[in-house]
Amino acid sequence: MNDASRNYWSLYAEFLSAFQSIRYKGFSIPYLCHFRSLNHENTYIWENLPNAAFRKHLSHDVKDRKTLQALFDQYKQSHVKKKKSKLFPRMKAPKGKIVLYNAANLLRFPKETMDRHFRPDQTVLLQDFPAKKKPKIVKGIPVQGVPSNYLSSYRVPVEASVQVLQKQADKIIQAYSGHPMFNHASFRVNFHKQLAGIVQRIEETNRFFRKTLYPVSFLHPPIIIRAGR
């Protein structure tokens, strides 16, 4: 890794470690955050990432990709083979419709792939919320005939839970002094916003599968949810 990459991933590892106790329904919130957008207003970070001296401000040092991958492997393993799940029981070889989760319209399949593997009567396209404008049908999805469902339709009040987690995050932030990321004014605002959105998505997803009675398993990337009644 060059210095810019090493510093970036070291900063990310430090974020994951510092806020790993911020959890909701068993999920560690920082692992679900969009890290780059937490710092998009912090010019100090982007100007100094290429400098080796930047690491003096950090307590973590990611020297290679294996070190970073180990963090995610550990996180993934913490959600595997749980005897008691707060969301759903673990399923074996479920049968039924396939739910394609198209977050932020990032899901891309060639039209030939959709036609061959995802029949409209066996597939559901799950999105965060309805588009303001009717999407154009181009190569890949959306494919005419594939029904859509929206997580926003399953929204529930989460303000009380979010406030508890935000207070936990604030206590962690206050424990740092002069940190290039955590003590920047924009970080707290952006982290609070993402935290609220993540909690809402967890609840929406939970209600979606409970109301549609779909036991699920997850395959990725991209995320493909096998659903069955």
Short mmCIF file of C-alpha atoms in Angstrom, two decimals:
data_model
loop_
_atom_site.label_atom_id
_atom_site.label_comp_id
_atom_site.label_asym_id
_atom_site.label_seq_id
_atom_site.Cartn_x
_atom_site.Cartn_y
_atom_site.Cartn_z
CA MET A 1 0.00 0.00 0.00
CA ASN A 2 1.12 3.55 -0.64
CA ASP A 3 0.85 6.09 2.17
CA ALA A 4 -2.53 7.45 1.05
CA SER A 5 -4.14 3.99 0.98
CA ARG A 6 -2.46 2.90 4.20
CA ASN A 7 -3.64 6.02 6.03
CA TYR A 8 -7.17 5.77 4.64
CA TRP A 9 -7.67 2.15 5.70
CA SER A 10 -5.94 2.77 9.03
CA LEU A 11 -8.40 5.58 9.69
CA TYR A 12 -11.27 3.31 8.70
CA ALA A 13 -10.04 0.55 11.02
CA GLU A 14 -9.82 3.10 13.82
CA PHE A 15 -13.42 4.17 13.17
CA LEU A 16 -14.65 0.56 13.23
CA SER A 17 -12.81 -0.13 16.47
CA ALA A 18 -13.78 3.08 18.25
CA PHE A 19 -17.51 2.76 17.57
CA GLN A 20 -17.94 -1.02 17.47
CA SER A 21 -20.03 -0.90 20.65
CA ILE A 22 -22.72 1.14 18.85
CA ARG A 23 -25.01 -1.77 18.00
CA TYR A 24 -28.63 -2.23 16.99
CA LYS A 25 -30.44 -5.56 16.83
CA GLY A 26 -27.06 -7.28 16.93
CA PHE A 27 -25.48 -5.25 14.12
CA SER A 28 -22.43 -3.07 14.72
CA ILE A 29 -23.42 0.27 13.18
CA PRO A 30 -19.99 1.47 11.95
CA TYR A 31 -19.64 -1.57 9.68
CA LEU A 32 -22.82 -0.47 7.90
CA CYS A 33 -21.81 3.17 7.44
CA HIS A 34 -20.67 4.74 4.18
CA PHE A 35 -17.28 5.73 5.49
CA ARG A 36 -16.13 8.12 2.80
CA SER A 37 -19.20 10.35 3.08
CA LEU A 38 -18.61 10.72 6.82
CA ASN A 39 -15.52 12.76 5.96
CA HIS A 40 -16.39 14.45 2.68
CA GLU A 41 -16.30 17.90 4.34
CA ASN A 42 -13.06 17.26 6.23
CA THR A 43 -10.45 18.86 3.97
CA TYR A 44 -7.65 18.19 6.49
CA ILE A 45 -7.99 14.44 6.01
CA TRP A 46 -7.95 14.52 2.21
CA GLU A 47 -5.03 16.93 2.09
CA ASN A 48 -2.91 14.91 4.52
CA LEU A 49 -3.70 11.29 3.63
CA PRO A 50 -0.66 11.05 1.29
CA ASN A 51 1.68 11.99 4.14
CA ALA A 52 3.27 9.25 6.27
CA ALA A 53 3.14 11.61 9.27
CA PHE A 54 -0.67 11.38 9.25
CA ARG A 55 -0.43 8.00 11.01
CA LYS A 56 1.00 9.69 14.09
CA HIS A 57 -2.56 10.83 14.86
CA LEU A 58 -3.91 7.26 14.74
CA SER A 59 -3.73 4.27 17.05
CA HIS A 60 -4.31 1.78 14.19
CA ASP A 61 -1.98 0.96 11.33
CA VAL A 62 -3.29 -1.18 8.46
CA LYS A 63 -0.24 -2.18 6.47
CA ASP A 64 -1.90 -4.60 4.03
CA ARG A 65 -5.27 -5.74 2.71
CA LYS A 66 -5.23 -8.96 4.72
CA THR A 67 -5.36 -6.99 7.96
CA LEU A 68 -8.42 -5.07 6.82
CA GLN A 69 -10.14 -8.18 5.43
CA ALA A 70 -9.66 -9.91 8.77
CA LEU A 71 -11.78 -7.21 10.43
CA PHE A 72 -14.68 -7.88 8.08
CA ASP A 73 -14.30 -11.66 8.33
CA GLN A 74 -14.53 -11.35 12.10
CA TYR A 75 -17.63 -9.15 11.81
CA LYS A 76 -19.30 -11.52 9.37
CA GLN A 77 -18.53 -14.52 11.56
CA SER A 78 -20.21 -12.83 14.50
CA HIS A 79 -23.53 -13.13 12.63
CA VAL A 80 -23.16 -16.76 11.54
CA LYS A 81 -24.75 -19.75 13.30
CA LYS A 82 -26.39 -17.76 16.02
CA LYS A 83 -28.70 -19.94 18.13
CA LYS A 84 -30.91 -16.98 19.00
CA SER A 85 -31.49 -14.32 16.38
CA LYS A 86 -33.24 -11.07 17.19
CA LEU A 87 -34.54 -10.92 13.64
CA PHE A 88 -35.08 -14.28 11.96
CA PRO A 89 -34.32 -17.97 12.53
CA ARG A 90 -31.59 -19.37 10.32
CA MET A 91 -33.02 -21.16 7.27
CA LYS A 92 -31.69 -24.13 5.34
CA ALA A 93 -32.24 -24.30 1.58
CA PRO A 94 -35.27 -21.99 1.51
CA LYS A 95 -37.47 -22.08 -1.57
CA GLY A 96 -39.52 -19.35 -3.15
CA LYS A 97 -39.12 -16.01 -4.88
CA ILE A 98 -35.83 -14.20 -5.27
CA VAL A 99 -35.72 -10.69 -3.85
CA LEU A 100 -33.16 -8.43 -5.53
CA TYR A 101 -32.24 -5.51 -3.28
CA ASN A 102 -31.36 -2.57 -5.48
CA ALA A 103 -29.91 -0.07 -3.00
CA ALA A 104 -29.31 3.37 -4.53
CA ASN A 105 -29.91 1.88 -7.99
CA LEU A 106 -26.48 0.25 -7.93
CA LEU A 107 -27.63 -3.23 -8.94
CA ARG A 108 -26.54 -4.00 -12.49
CA PHE A 109 -27.40 -7.14 -14.44
CA PRO A 110 -27.27 -7.48 -18.24
CA LYS A 111 -30.72 -7.92 -19.76
CA GLU A 112 -29.75 -11.39 -20.93
CA THR A 113 -28.93 -12.40 -17.34
CA MET A 114 -32.24 -11.07 -16.06
CA ASP A 115 -34.19 -12.87 -18.79
CA ARG A 116 -32.39 -16.15 -18.17
CA HIS A 117 -32.24 -16.31 -14.38
CA PHE A 118 -34.88 -13.97 -12.94
CA ARG A 119 -38.36 -14.68 -14.22
CA PRO A 120 -40.87 -11.92 -13.33
CA ASP A 121 -43.19 -14.40 -11.60
CA GLN A 122 -40.34 -15.62 -9.38
CA THR A 123 -38.58 -12.32 -8.67
CA VAL A 124 -39.23 -9.22 -6.57
CA LEU A 125 -37.21 -6.00 -6.92
CA LEU A 126 -36.74 -4.41 -3.49
CA GLN A 127 -35.81 -0.72 -3.39
CA ASP A 128 -35.45 1.87 -0.64
CA PHE A 129 -38.28 4.08 -1.91
CA PRO A 130 -40.22 4.80 -5.13
CA ALA A 131 -38.40 6.89 -7.71
CA LYS A 132 -39.73 10.41 -8.23
CA LYS A 133 -39.61 9.81 -11.96
CA LYS A 134 -40.50 6.64 -13.79
CA PRO A 135 -37.18 4.89 -14.54
CA LYS A 136 -36.28 4.20 -18.12
CA ILE A 137 -36.11 0.54 -19.11
CA VAL A 138 -32.62 -0.01 -20.44
CA LYS A 139 -30.27 -2.97 -20.55
CA GLY A 140 -30.41 -4.82 -17.26
CA ILE A 141 -32.88 -3.88 -14.55
CA PRO A 142 -35.48 -2.58 -14.10
CA VAL A 143 -37.09 -5.21 -16.28
CA GLN A 144 -40.66 -4.88 -17.37
CA GLY A 145 -42.89 -7.30 -15.48
CA VAL A 146 -40.69 -7.70 -12.37
CA PRO A 147 -42.78 -6.41 -9.42
CA SER A 148 -41.25 -3.83 -7.10
CA ASN A 149 -41.54 -3.39 -3.36
CA TYR A 150 -40.24 -0.51 -1.27
CA LEU A 151 -38.70 -0.52 2.19
CA SER A 152 -40.14 2.93 2.84
CA SER A 153 -43.57 1.31 2.89
CA TYR A 154 -42.56 -0.49 6.10
CA ARG A 155 -41.31 2.54 8.01
CA VAL A 156 -41.80 2.67 11.77
CA PRO A 157 -40.90 5.28 14.44
CA VAL A 158 -37.30 4.77 15.54
CA GLU A 159 -36.50 8.16 17.06
CA ALA A 160 -36.18 6.89 20.63
CA SER A 161 -33.76 4.10 19.67
CA VAL A 162 -31.76 6.44 17.45
CA GLN A 163 -31.37 9.02 20.22
CA VAL A 164 -29.99 6.39 22.60
CA LEU A 165 -27.38 5.33 20.04
CA GLN A 166 -26.49 8.92 19.16
CA LYS A 167 -25.83 9.65 22.82
CA GLN A 168 -23.54 6.62 22.98
CA ALA A 169 -21.69 7.90 19.93
CA ASP A 170 -21.31 11.36 21.47
CA LYS A 171 -19.72 9.89 24.61
CA ILE A 172 -17.16 8.10 22.45
CA ILE A 173 -16.42 11.26 20.46
CA GLN A 174 -15.94 13.26 23.66
CA ALA A 175 -13.30 10.78 24.82
CA TYR A 176 -11.03 11.94 21.98
CA SER A 177 -9.07 15.15 21.72
CA GLY A 178 -7.49 16.50 18.55
CA HIS A 179 -8.47 13.49 16.47
CA PRO A 180 -8.37 14.34 12.72
CA MET A 181 -11.71 12.63 12.09
CA PHE A 182 -13.74 12.23 15.27
CA ASN A 183 -13.28 15.81 16.49
CA HIS A 184 -14.12 17.47 13.18
CA ALA A 185 -17.47 19.29 13.44
CA SER A 186 -18.95 17.63 10.34
CA PHE A 187 -18.24 14.08 11.53
CA ARG A 188 -20.78 14.12 14.36
CA VAL A 189 -23.50 15.51 12.11
CA ASN A 190 -22.84 13.00 9.32
CA PHE A 191 -22.51 10.05 11.70
CA HIS A 192 -25.78 10.92 13.46
CA LYS A 193 -27.54 11.12 10.09
CA GLN A 194 -26.19 7.78 8.87
CA LEU A 195 -26.90 6.12 12.19
CA ALA A 196 -30.56 7.14 11.99
CA GLY A 197 -30.84 5.87 8.42
CA ILE A 198 -29.26 2.52 9.23
CA VAL A 199 -31.58 1.89 12.18
CA GLN A 200 -34.56 2.75 9.99
CA ARG A 201 -33.41 0.36 7.24
CA ILE A 202 -32.92 -2.48 9.72
CA GLU A 203 -36.46 -2.02 11.01
CA GLU A 204 -37.93 -1.65 7.53
CA THR A 205 -36.22 -4.81 6.33
CA ASN A 206 -37.37 -6.68 9.40
CA ARG A 207 -41.00 -5.66 8.83
CA PHE A 208 -40.80 -6.38 5.10
CA PHE A 209 -39.90 -10.02 5.64
CA ARG A 210 -42.21 -10.51 8.58
CA LYS A 211 -45.22 -9.06 6.78
CA THR A 212 -44.51 -10.94 3.55
CA LEU A 213 -43.66 -14.12 5.48
CA TYR A 214 -40.42 -14.56 3.58
CA PRO A 215 -37.70 -16.58 5.34
CA VAL A 216 -34.44 -15.40 3.80
CA SER A 217 -30.82 -16.13 3.09
CA PHE A 218 -28.36 -13.60 1.73
CA LEU A 219 -25.98 -14.06 -1.20
CA HIS A 220 -23.65 -11.28 -2.29
CA PRO A 221 -22.33 -9.37 -4.16
CA PRO A 222 -24.72 -8.11 -5.32
CA ILE A 223 -27.21 -8.83 -2.57
CA ILE A 224 -29.61 -11.54 -3.67
CA ILE A 225 -32.24 -12.59 -1.17
CA ARG A 226 -33.81 -15.99 -1.62
CA ALA A 227 -37.31 -15.82 -0.20
CA GLY A 228 -39.78 -18.58 0.37
CA ARG A 229 -43.10 -19.15 2.04
#
